[in-house]
């Protein structure tokens, strides 16, 4: 194999990852014949077939599986060498590989913007998914850091808290429980729930929050998307347990309300997580240090305002700053009315 090239190994890993020559070609922006040619040359260097086709499906051979294992280590060492050279050139630079659970995508760009502002040479590779997928990426060395609420209880995983995180119960503004004080959990659990999917941080946090009462939750729908969950709640299909980050804008504009339920909000923390055995590249170490030192402050202050024009002063500005009365149509939307056919009852 002494004549094999990094390019051939990259093509091989893409085919193995996709188990498809055509999908690998699309990922690498190459033609399918070019991908096939690279694999044939690599197989000639190895002296063994790397893939076999059974029916319409492509599989790795024993040699292919072994090469995939070793090629991953080669790719990681080459990336670490690039990061080390970047550090010698000065400062934290290179590619930052980070995965964040979907509730974090409402504020995580603020953190990235603040970090890149301090380290202009950083290239970002961000993946947004649920907890199980983020942990899989860590296990497969596909990302350096993961941001989540519930790091696993695993000695192979390091998790450090960097910011508080609240979970709340939300409903449409016209819901019978909207505006009530100190709603009991027993009363709340008589409502249908729109839940995040099993395996997500939100689903696990919901079940932890309700404890033994969790078995009484009537989850009429389980959905992988926070946005779709919110739209289902707005449509009157149920209440939901969601991150306060995910619902802040909808509450502000009047699409959702936070119910005053006893024991809520449920407070958790955001964690930055990585494999204990992982030698983090300089840029990932710098980002982790940034999160631990400044992450909570950046989230609390909201999106950066760099580049925005300064506020004006004087009588004209004062007139502009006075609150305006909402148009009649908007006032009507915020009134406690449900959609057609929805009957509001004040009884429990």
mmCIF file of C-alpha atoms in Angstrom:
data_model
loop_
_atom_site.group_PDB
_atom_site.id
_atom_site.type_symbol
_atom_site.label_atom_id
_atom_site.label_comp_id
_atom_site.label_asym_id
_atom_site.label_seq_id
_atom_site.Cartn_x
_atom_site.Cartn_y
_atom_site.Cartn_z
ATOM 1 C CA UNK A 1 0.000 0.000 0.000
ATOM 2 C CA UNK A 2 3.007 2.321 -0.038
ATOM 3 C CA UNK A 3 1.766 3.971 -3.236
ATOM 4 C CA UNK A 4 -1.773 4.703 -1.959
ATOM 5 C CA UNK A 5 -2.612 8.399 -1.697
ATOM 6 C CA UNK A 6 -4.619 10.479 0.749
ATOM 7 C CA UNK A 7 -6.993 11.337 -2.089
ATOM 8 C CA UNK A 8 -7.702 7.653 -2.722
ATOM 9 C CA UNK A 9 -8.325 7.095 0.986
ATOM 10 C CA UNK A 10 -10.691 10.079 1.059
ATOM 11 C CA UNK A 11 -12.677 8.667 -1.860
ATOM 12 C CA UNK A 12 -12.721 5.223 -0.234
ATOM 13 C CA UNK A 13 -14.044 6.640 3.051
ATOM 14 C CA UNK A 14 -16.774 8.545 1.207
ATOM 15 C CA UNK A 15 -17.938 5.385 -0.592
ATOM 16 C CA UNK A 16 -17.818 3.396 2.674
ATOM 17 C CA UNK A 17 -19.771 6.097 4.498
ATOM 18 C CA UNK A 18 -22.493 6.273 1.857
ATOM 19 C CA UNK A 19 -22.333 2.642 0.681
ATOM 20 C CA UNK A 20 -22.919 4.076 -2.755
ATOM 21 C CA UNK A 21 -20.569 5.173 -5.538
ATOM 22 C CA UNK A 22 -23.078 7.715 -6.847
ATOM 23 C CA UNK A 23 -23.735 9.331 -3.456
ATOM 24 C CA UNK A 24 -20.002 9.447 -2.743
ATOM 25 C CA UNK A 25 -19.465 11.118 -6.113
ATOM 26 C CA UNK A 26 -22.084 13.749 -5.283
ATOM 27 C CA UNK A 27 -20.551 14.367 -1.849
ATOM 28 C CA UNK A 28 -17.062 14.829 -3.342
ATOM 29 C CA UNK A 29 -18.258 16.772 -6.418
ATOM 30 C CA UNK A 30 -16.751 14.128 -8.706
ATOM 31 C CA UNK A 31 -18.171 12.010 -11.492
ATOM 32 C CA UNK A 32 -19.106 8.434 -10.664
ATOM 33 C CA UNK A 33 -16.522 7.024 -13.134
ATOM 34 C CA UNK A 34 -13.822 9.084 -11.395
ATOM 35 C CA UNK A 35 -14.802 7.611 -8.023
ATOM 36 C CA UNK A 36 -14.833 4.078 -9.444
ATOM 37 C CA UNK A 37 -11.396 4.639 -10.994
ATOM 38 C CA UNK A 38 -9.928 5.816 -7.655
ATOM 39 C CA UNK A 39 -11.302 2.741 -5.873
ATOM 40 C CA UNK A 40 -9.894 0.396 -8.563
ATOM 41 C CA UNK A 41 -6.438 1.943 -8.213
ATOM 42 C CA UNK A 42 -6.609 1.669 -4.418
ATOM 43 C CA UNK A 43 -7.698 -1.986 -4.636
ATOM 44 C CA UNK A 44 -4.719 -2.620 -6.911
ATOM 45 C CA UNK A 45 -2.401 -1.146 -4.257
ATOM 46 C CA UNK A 46 -4.055 -3.196 -1.508
ATOM 47 C CA UNK A 47 -4.134 -6.391 -3.560
ATOM 48 C CA UNK A 48 -7.624 -7.249 -2.309
ATOM 49 C CA UNK A 49 -11.185 -6.168 -3.158
ATOM 50 C CA UNK A 50 -12.545 -3.531 -0.781
ATOM 51 C CA UNK A 51 -16.227 -3.724 -1.731
ATOM 52 C CA UNK A 52 -18.591 -6.435 -2.881
ATOM 53 C CA UNK A 53 -22.050 -6.137 -4.330
ATOM 54 C CA UNK A 54 -24.844 -8.508 -3.301
ATOM 55 C CA UNK A 55 -27.916 -7.834 -5.381
ATOM 56 C CA UNK A 56 -28.338 -4.069 -5.461
ATOM 57 C CA UNK A 57 -26.541 -3.421 -2.164
ATOM 58 C CA UNK A 58 -22.881 -2.562 -1.663
ATOM 59 C CA UNK A 59 -20.924 -4.022 1.257
ATOM 60 C CA UNK A 60 -17.401 -3.715 2.637
ATOM 61 C CA UNK A 61 -15.256 -6.800 2.409
ATOM 62 C CA UNK A 62 -13.118 -7.884 5.374
ATOM 63 C CA UNK A 63 -10.208 -5.994 3.815
ATOM 64 C CA UNK A 64 -12.432 -2.946 3.299
ATOM 65 C CA UNK A 65 -13.537 -2.958 6.927
ATOM 66 C CA UNK A 66 -9.955 -3.170 8.120
ATOM 67 C CA UNK A 67 -8.853 -0.370 5.813
ATOM 68 C CA UNK A 68 -11.772 1.809 6.931
ATOM 69 C CA UNK A 69 -10.631 1.454 10.546
ATOM 70 C CA UNK A 70 -7.032 2.415 9.803
ATOM 71 C CA UNK A 71 -7.913 5.136 7.307
ATOM 72 C CA UNK A 72 -9.950 6.883 10.007
ATOM 73 C CA UNK A 73 -6.852 7.094 12.193
ATOM 74 C CA UNK A 74 -4.810 8.370 9.229
ATOM 75 C CA UNK A 75 -7.376 11.074 8.461
ATOM 76 C CA UNK A 76 -7.477 12.136 12.113
ATOM 77 C CA UNK A 77 -3.686 12.351 12.357
ATOM 78 C CA UNK A 78 -3.527 14.409 9.180
ATOM 79 C CA UNK A 79 -6.188 16.790 10.543
ATOM 80 C CA UNK A 80 -4.307 17.097 13.846
ATOM 81 C CA UNK A 81 -1.144 17.931 11.909
ATOM 82 C CA UNK A 82 -3.021 20.678 10.050
ATOM 83 C CA UNK A 83 -4.341 22.077 13.330
ATOM 84 C CA UNK A 84 -0.857 22.008 14.895
ATOM 85 C CA UNK A 85 0.587 23.905 11.943
ATOM 86 C CA UNK A 86 -2.222 26.420 12.210
ATOM 87 C CA UNK A 87 -1.436 26.925 15.893
ATOM 88 C CA UNK A 88 2.241 27.509 15.112
ATOM 89 C CA UNK A 89 1.185 30.158 12.609
ATOM 90 C CA UNK A 90 -0.465 31.923 15.534
ATOM 91 C CA UNK A 91 -3.795 31.823 17.339
ATOM 92 C CA UNK A 92 -6.679 29.368 17.262
ATOM 93 C CA UNK A 93 -7.591 28.690 13.658
ATOM 94 C CA UNK A 94 -8.618 25.791 11.469
ATOM 95 C CA UNK A 95 -11.916 23.913 11.351
ATOM 96 C CA UNK A 96 -14.155 23.790 14.419
ATOM 97 C CA UNK A 97 -16.271 20.618 14.336
ATOM 98 C CA UNK A 98 -19.172 20.842 16.765
ATOM 99 C CA UNK A 99 -22.575 19.153 17.086
ATOM 100 C CA UNK A 100 -25.477 20.716 18.991
ATOM 101 C CA UNK A 101 -28.891 19.344 19.909
ATOM 102 C CA UNK A 102 -31.775 21.043 18.130
ATOM 103 C CA UNK A 103 -32.908 23.164 21.098
ATOM 104 C CA UNK A 104 -29.510 24.840 20.960
ATOM 105 C CA UNK A 105 -29.814 26.105 17.414
ATOM 106 C CA UNK A 106 -31.908 29.044 18.704
ATOM 107 C CA UNK A 107 -28.887 30.588 20.467
ATOM 108 C CA UNK A 108 -25.805 28.653 19.360
ATOM 109 C CA UNK A 109 -25.103 30.906 16.346
ATOM 110 C CA UNK A 110 -24.659 33.783 18.838
ATOM 111 C CA UNK A 111 -21.870 31.822 20.531
ATOM 112 C CA UNK A 112 -20.244 30.975 17.216
ATOM 113 C CA UNK A 113 -20.421 34.604 16.060
ATOM 114 C CA UNK A 114 -18.813 35.843 19.273
ATOM 115 C CA UNK A 115 -16.063 33.205 19.063
ATOM 116 C CA UNK A 116 -15.297 33.835 15.374
ATOM 117 C CA UNK A 117 -15.150 37.544 16.144
ATOM 118 C CA UNK A 118 -12.231 36.738 18.472
ATOM 119 C CA UNK A 119 -10.696 34.148 16.101
ATOM 120 C CA UNK A 120 -11.302 35.273 12.496
ATOM 121 C CA UNK A 121 -9.390 32.358 10.962
ATOM 122 C CA UNK A 122 -11.827 29.705 12.203
ATOM 123 C CA UNK A 123 -13.892 27.672 9.721
ATOM 124 C CA UNK A 124 -17.121 26.261 11.189
ATOM 125 C CA UNK A 125 -18.575 22.796 10.683
ATOM 126 C CA UNK A 126 -21.853 22.689 12.634
ATOM 127 C CA UNK A 127 -24.229 19.727 12.879
ATOM 128 C CA UNK A 128 -27.685 20.110 14.475
ATOM 129 C CA UNK A 129 -29.501 16.946 15.521
ATOM 130 C CA UNK A 130 -30.876 15.103 18.531
ATOM 131 C CA UNK A 131 -28.871 13.770 21.467
ATOM 132 C CA UNK A 132 -28.414 10.238 20.158
ATOM 133 C CA UNK A 133 -27.049 11.487 16.837
ATOM 134 C CA UNK A 134 -24.658 13.919 18.571
ATOM 135 C CA UNK A 135 -23.327 11.083 20.732
ATOM 136 C CA UNK A 136 -22.939 8.878 17.657
ATOM 137 C CA UNK A 137 -20.870 11.575 15.983
ATOM 138 C CA UNK A 138 -18.643 11.767 19.052
ATOM 139 C CA UNK A 139 -18.225 7.994 19.113
ATOM 140 C CA UNK A 140 -17.321 7.892 15.413
ATOM 141 C CA UNK A 141 -14.946 10.838 15.764
ATOM 142 C CA UNK A 142 -17.064 12.809 13.288
ATOM 143 C CA UNK A 143 -17.105 15.835 15.611
ATOM 144 C CA UNK A 144 -14.795 17.199 18.292
ATOM 145 C CA UNK A 145 -17.369 18.712 20.649
ATOM 146 C CA UNK A 146 -21.079 18.225 21.306
ATOM 147 C CA UNK A 147 -23.456 20.618 23.062
ATOM 148 C CA UNK A 148 -26.305 18.996 24.989
ATOM 149 C CA UNK A 149 -28.323 19.058 28.194
ATOM 150 C CA UNK A 150 -27.784 15.484 29.380
ATOM 151 C CA UNK A 151 -24.245 14.146 28.946
ATOM 152 C CA UNK A 152 -24.133 10.356 29.319
ATOM 153 C CA UNK A 153 -22.969 8.795 32.566
ATOM 154 C CA UNK A 154 -19.925 7.292 30.900
ATOM 155 C CA UNK A 155 -16.279 7.446 32.054
ATOM 156 C CA UNK A 156 -15.281 7.717 28.386
ATOM 157 C CA UNK A 157 -17.185 10.999 28.059
ATOM 158 C CA UNK A 158 -16.264 14.376 29.599
ATOM 159 C CA UNK A 159 -19.083 16.906 30.106
ATOM 160 C CA UNK A 160 -18.756 20.375 31.670
ATOM 161 C CA UNK A 161 -21.667 22.733 32.359
ATOM 162 C CA UNK A 162 -21.379 26.235 30.926
ATOM 163 C CA UNK A 163 -24.881 27.821 31.025
ATOM 164 C CA UNK A 164 -28.308 27.334 32.660
ATOM 165 C CA UNK A 165 -31.212 25.995 30.621
ATOM 166 C CA UNK A 166 -34.924 26.210 31.500
ATOM 167 C CA UNK A 167 -37.744 23.966 30.286
ATOM 168 C CA UNK A 168 -41.352 25.209 30.353
ATOM 169 C CA UNK A 169 -44.870 24.095 29.449
ATOM 170 C CA UNK A 170 -46.400 25.994 26.525
ATOM 171 C CA UNK A 171 -49.917 26.253 25.112
ATOM 172 C CA UNK A 172 -51.801 28.461 22.622
ATOM 173 C CA UNK A 173 -52.980 31.801 24.116
ATOM 174 C CA UNK A 174 -56.642 30.745 24.018
ATOM 175 C CA UNK A 175 -56.071 27.494 25.937
ATOM 176 C CA UNK A 176 -58.342 27.032 29.014
ATOM 177 C CA UNK A 177 -55.272 26.884 31.295
ATOM 178 C CA UNK A 178 -53.688 30.072 29.917
ATOM 179 C CA UNK A 179 -53.578 32.751 32.616
ATOM 180 C CA UNK A 180 -54.272 30.396 35.502
ATOM 181 C CA UNK A 181 -51.936 30.445 38.498
ATOM 182 C CA UNK A 182 -50.157 27.488 40.090
ATOM 183 C CA UNK A 183 -51.638 24.788 37.855
ATOM 184 C CA UNK A 184 -51.203 21.380 39.427
ATOM 185 C CA UNK A 185 -49.362 18.688 37.534
ATOM 186 C CA UNK A 186 -52.344 16.395 37.922
ATOM 187 C CA UNK A 187 -54.513 18.938 36.078
ATOM 188 C CA UNK A 188 -51.879 19.488 33.428
ATOM 189 C CA UNK A 189 -51.547 15.769 32.747
ATOM 190 C CA UNK A 190 -55.181 15.640 31.666
ATOM 191 C CA UNK A 191 -54.125 17.565 28.552
ATOM 192 C CA UNK A 192 -52.743 15.885 25.410
ATOM 193 C CA UNK A 193 -49.005 16.454 24.936
ATOM 194 C CA UNK A 194 -47.082 17.122 21.728
ATOM 195 C CA UNK A 195 -43.689 15.629 22.586
ATOM 196 C CA UNK A 196 -40.234 15.504 21.109
ATOM 197 C CA UNK A 197 -39.106 12.072 19.929
ATOM 198 C CA UNK A 198 -37.715 9.357 22.196
ATOM 199 C CA UNK A 199 -33.955 9.625 22.561
ATOM 200 C CA UNK A 200 -33.916 13.420 22.371
ATOM 201 C CA UNK A 201 -32.648 15.522 25.291
ATOM 202 C CA UNK A 202 -36.070 17.157 25.565
ATOM 203 C CA UNK A 203 -37.915 13.823 25.798
ATOM 204 C CA UNK A 204 -35.538 12.543 28.506
ATOM 205 C CA UNK A 205 -35.697 15.838 30.423
ATOM 206 C CA UNK A 206 -39.512 15.780 30.304
ATOM 207 C CA UNK A 207 -39.636 12.303 31.797
ATOM 208 C CA UNK A 208 -37.120 13.258 34.476
ATOM 209 C CA UNK A 209 -39.099 16.397 35.324
ATOM 210 C CA UNK A 210 -42.350 14.489 35.842
ATOM 211 C CA UNK A 211 -40.717 11.546 37.616
ATOM 212 C CA UNK A 212 -43.210 8.834 38.492
ATOM 213 C CA UNK A 213 -45.989 10.948 36.947
ATOM 214 C CA UNK A 214 -44.350 10.631 33.523
ATOM 215 C CA UNK A 215 -46.337 7.469 32.817
ATOM 216 C CA UNK A 216 -49.501 9.611 32.884
ATOM 217 C CA UNK A 217 -48.302 11.828 30.006
ATOM 218 C CA UNK A 218 -50.635 11.422 27.013
ATOM 219 C CA UNK A 219 -48.220 12.013 24.154
ATOM 220 C CA UNK A 220 -50.534 12.080 21.152
ATOM 221 C CA UNK A 221 -47.647 12.941 18.816
ATOM 222 C CA UNK A 222 -43.854 12.525 18.933
ATOM 223 C CA UNK A 223 -42.019 14.855 16.553
ATOM 224 C CA UNK A 224 -38.324 15.308 15.747
ATOM 225 C CA UNK A 225 -38.584 19.069 15.094
ATOM 226 C CA UNK A 226 -39.112 21.818 17.679
ATOM 227 C CA UNK A 227 -40.645 23.997 14.991
ATOM 228 C CA UNK A 228 -43.225 21.368 14.081
ATOM 229 C CA UNK A 229 -44.000 20.763 17.753
ATOM 230 C CA UNK A 230 -44.657 24.479 18.200
ATOM 231 C CA UNK A 231 -46.909 24.652 15.151
ATOM 232 C CA UNK A 232 -48.922 21.698 16.471
ATOM 233 C CA UNK A 233 -49.344 23.470 19.815
ATOM 234 C CA UNK A 234 -50.335 26.733 18.101
ATOM 235 C CA UNK A 235 -52.925 24.754 16.123
ATOM 236 C CA UNK A 236 -54.484 23.565 19.392
ATOM 237 C CA UNK A 237 -53.425 19.910 19.228
ATOM 238 C CA UNK A 238 -52.008 19.891 22.764
ATOM 239 C CA UNK A 239 -49.546 21.414 25.194
ATOM 240 C CA UNK A 240 -45.809 20.761 25.144
ATOM 241 C CA UNK A 241 -42.674 20.574 27.280
ATOM 242 C CA UNK A 242 -40.039 22.642 25.455
ATOM 243 C CA UNK A 243 -36.816 24.547 25.926
ATOM 244 C CA UNK A 244 -37.278 28.198 26.840
ATOM 245 C CA UNK A 245 -34.806 29.015 24.055
ATOM 246 C CA UNK A 246 -37.031 27.321 21.489
ATOM 247 C CA UNK A 247 -40.205 29.224 22.376
ATOM 248 C CA UNK A 248 -38.926 32.719 23.273
ATOM 249 C CA UNK A 249 -39.800 34.378 19.948
ATOM 250 C CA UNK A 250 -43.231 32.707 19.716
ATOM 251 C CA UNK A 251 -44.097 33.889 23.231
ATOM 252 C CA UNK A 252 -42.904 37.401 22.372
ATOM 253 C CA UNK A 253 -45.154 37.687 19.319
ATOM 254 C CA UNK A 254 -48.131 36.090 21.066
ATOM 255 C CA UNK A 255 -48.289 32.713 19.300
ATOM 256 C CA UNK A 256 -47.659 30.770 22.516
ATOM 257 C CA UNK A 257 -47.971 31.314 26.265
ATOM 258 C CA UNK A 258 -46.002 29.733 29.094
ATOM 259 C CA UNK A 259 -48.303 28.001 31.570
ATOM 260 C CA UNK A 260 -47.807 28.648 35.272
ATOM 261 C CA UNK A 261 -47.359 25.038 36.401
ATOM 262 C CA UNK A 262 -46.195 24.120 39.894
ATOM 263 C CA UNK A 263 -42.528 23.108 39.846
ATOM 264 C CA UNK A 264 -41.809 24.890 36.560
ATOM 265 C CA UNK A 265 -39.639 26.060 34.969
ATOM 266 C CA UNK A 266 -37.445 22.977 35.272
ATOM 267 C CA UNK A 267 -33.815 24.071 35.388
ATOM 268 C CA UNK A 268 -31.040 22.116 33.713
ATOM 269 C CA UNK A 269 -27.640 23.079 32.286
ATOM 270 C CA UNK A 270 -26.009 23.208 28.884
ATOM 271 C CA UNK A 271 -22.893 21.026 28.682
ATOM 272 C CA UNK A 272 -19.927 20.961 26.355
ATOM 273 C CA UNK A 273 -19.072 17.286 25.818
ATOM 274 C CA UNK A 274 -16.195 15.366 24.244
ATOM 275 C CA UNK A 275 -14.528 11.971 24.426
ATOM 276 C CA UNK A 276 -12.135 11.645 27.373
ATOM 277 C CA UNK A 277 -9.459 10.058 25.183
ATOM 278 C CA UNK A 278 -9.831 12.673 22.464
ATOM 279 C CA UNK A 279 -6.863 14.989 21.938
ATOM 280 C CA UNK A 280 -8.777 18.118 21.101
ATOM 281 C CA UNK A 281 -7.310 20.291 18.333
ATOM 282 C CA UNK A 282 -6.334 23.822 19.397
ATOM 283 C CA UNK A 283 -9.427 25.429 17.898
ATOM 284 C CA UNK A 284 -11.739 23.046 19.815
ATOM 285 C CA UNK A 285 -9.812 23.682 23.052
ATOM 286 C CA UNK A 286 -10.147 27.426 22.477
ATOM 287 C CA UNK A 287 -13.904 27.128 21.852
ATOM 288 C CA UNK A 288 -14.399 24.972 24.947
ATOM 289 C CA UNK A 289 -12.540 27.548 27.061
ATOM 290 C CA UNK A 290 -14.664 30.306 25.510
ATOM 291 C CA UNK A 291 -17.901 28.478 26.391
ATOM 292 C CA UNK A 292 -16.843 27.884 30.003
ATOM 293 C CA UNK A 293 -15.720 31.495 30.467
ATOM 294 C CA UNK A 294 -18.254 33.473 28.424
ATOM 295 C CA UNK A 295 -20.986 31.117 27.165
ATOM 296 C CA UNK A 296 -23.573 31.949 29.840
ATOM 297 C CA UNK A 297 -23.018 35.703 29.397
ATOM 298 C CA UNK A 298 -23.351 35.585 25.597
ATOM 299 C CA UNK A 299 -26.596 33.587 25.822
ATOM 300 C CA UNK A 300 -27.975 35.930 28.475
ATOM 301 C CA UNK A 301 -27.154 39.063 26.465
ATOM 302 C CA UNK A 302 -28.605 37.700 23.234
ATOM 303 C CA UNK A 303 -27.342 38.048 19.664
ATOM 304 C CA UNK A 304 -24.342 40.332 19.101
ATOM 305 C CA UNK A 305 -25.140 43.872 17.960
ATOM 306 C CA UNK A 306 -21.867 44.543 16.179
ATOM 307 C CA UNK A 307 -22.356 46.499 12.984
ATOM 308 C CA UNK A 308 -25.769 47.883 13.919
ATOM 309 C CA UNK A 309 -26.173 51.677 13.660
ATOM 310 C CA UNK A 310 -26.093 53.584 16.964
ATOM 311 C CA UNK A 311 -29.341 54.701 18.485
ATOM 312 C CA UNK A 312 -30.436 58.188 17.504
ATOM 313 C CA UNK A 313 -31.166 60.889 20.051
ATOM 314 C CA UNK A 314 -33.402 63.921 20.080
ATOM 315 C CA UNK A 315 -37.157 64.585 19.708
ATOM 316 C CA UNK A 316 -37.473 62.524 16.511
ATOM 317 C CA UNK A 317 -35.904 59.491 18.175
ATOM 318 C CA UNK A 318 -38.125 59.929 21.220
ATOM 319 C CA UNK A 319 -41.229 59.846 19.038
ATOM 320 C CA UNK A 320 -39.947 56.693 17.315
ATOM 321 C CA UNK A 321 -39.193 55.005 20.646
ATOM 322 C CA UNK A 322 -42.716 55.451 22.029
ATOM 323 C CA UNK A 323 -44.700 52.201 22.030
ATOM 324 C CA UNK A 324 -47.276 52.017 19.303
ATOM 325 C CA UNK A 325 -50.747 50.607 19.700
ATOM 326 C CA UNK A 326 -51.077 47.268 17.949
ATOM 327 C CA UNK A 327 -53.315 47.195 14.860
ATOM 328 C CA UNK A 328 -56.832 45.922 15.439
ATOM 329 C CA UNK A 329 -56.163 42.673 13.577
ATOM 330 C CA UNK A 330 -53.207 41.879 15.801
ATOM 331 C CA UNK A 331 -55.124 42.767 18.971
ATOM 332 C CA UNK A 332 -57.841 40.398 17.867
ATOM 333 C CA UNK A 333 -55.355 37.595 17.342
ATOM 334 C CA UNK A 334 -54.027 37.956 20.888
ATOM 335 C CA UNK A 335 -57.486 37.720 22.435
ATOM 336 C CA UNK A 336 -58.393 34.448 24.197
ATOM 337 C CA UNK A 337 -60.181 32.923 21.238
ATOM 338 C CA UNK A 338 -59.521 29.544 19.737
ATOM 339 C CA UNK A 339 -59.865 28.410 16.158
ATOM 340 C CA UNK A 340 -63.332 27.665 14.749
ATOM 341 C CA UNK A 341 -64.946 24.734 16.515
ATOM 342 C CA UNK A 342 -62.772 24.972 19.637
ATOM 343 C CA UNK A 343 -64.865 25.205 22.771
ATOM 344 C CA UNK A 344 -63.312 26.995 25.722
ATOM 345 C CA UNK A 345 -64.284 25.707 29.110
ATOM 346 C CA UNK A 346 -63.260 27.227 32.420
ATOM 347 C CA UNK A 347 -64.011 24.072 34.347
ATOM 348 C CA UNK A 348 -61.419 21.511 35.270
#
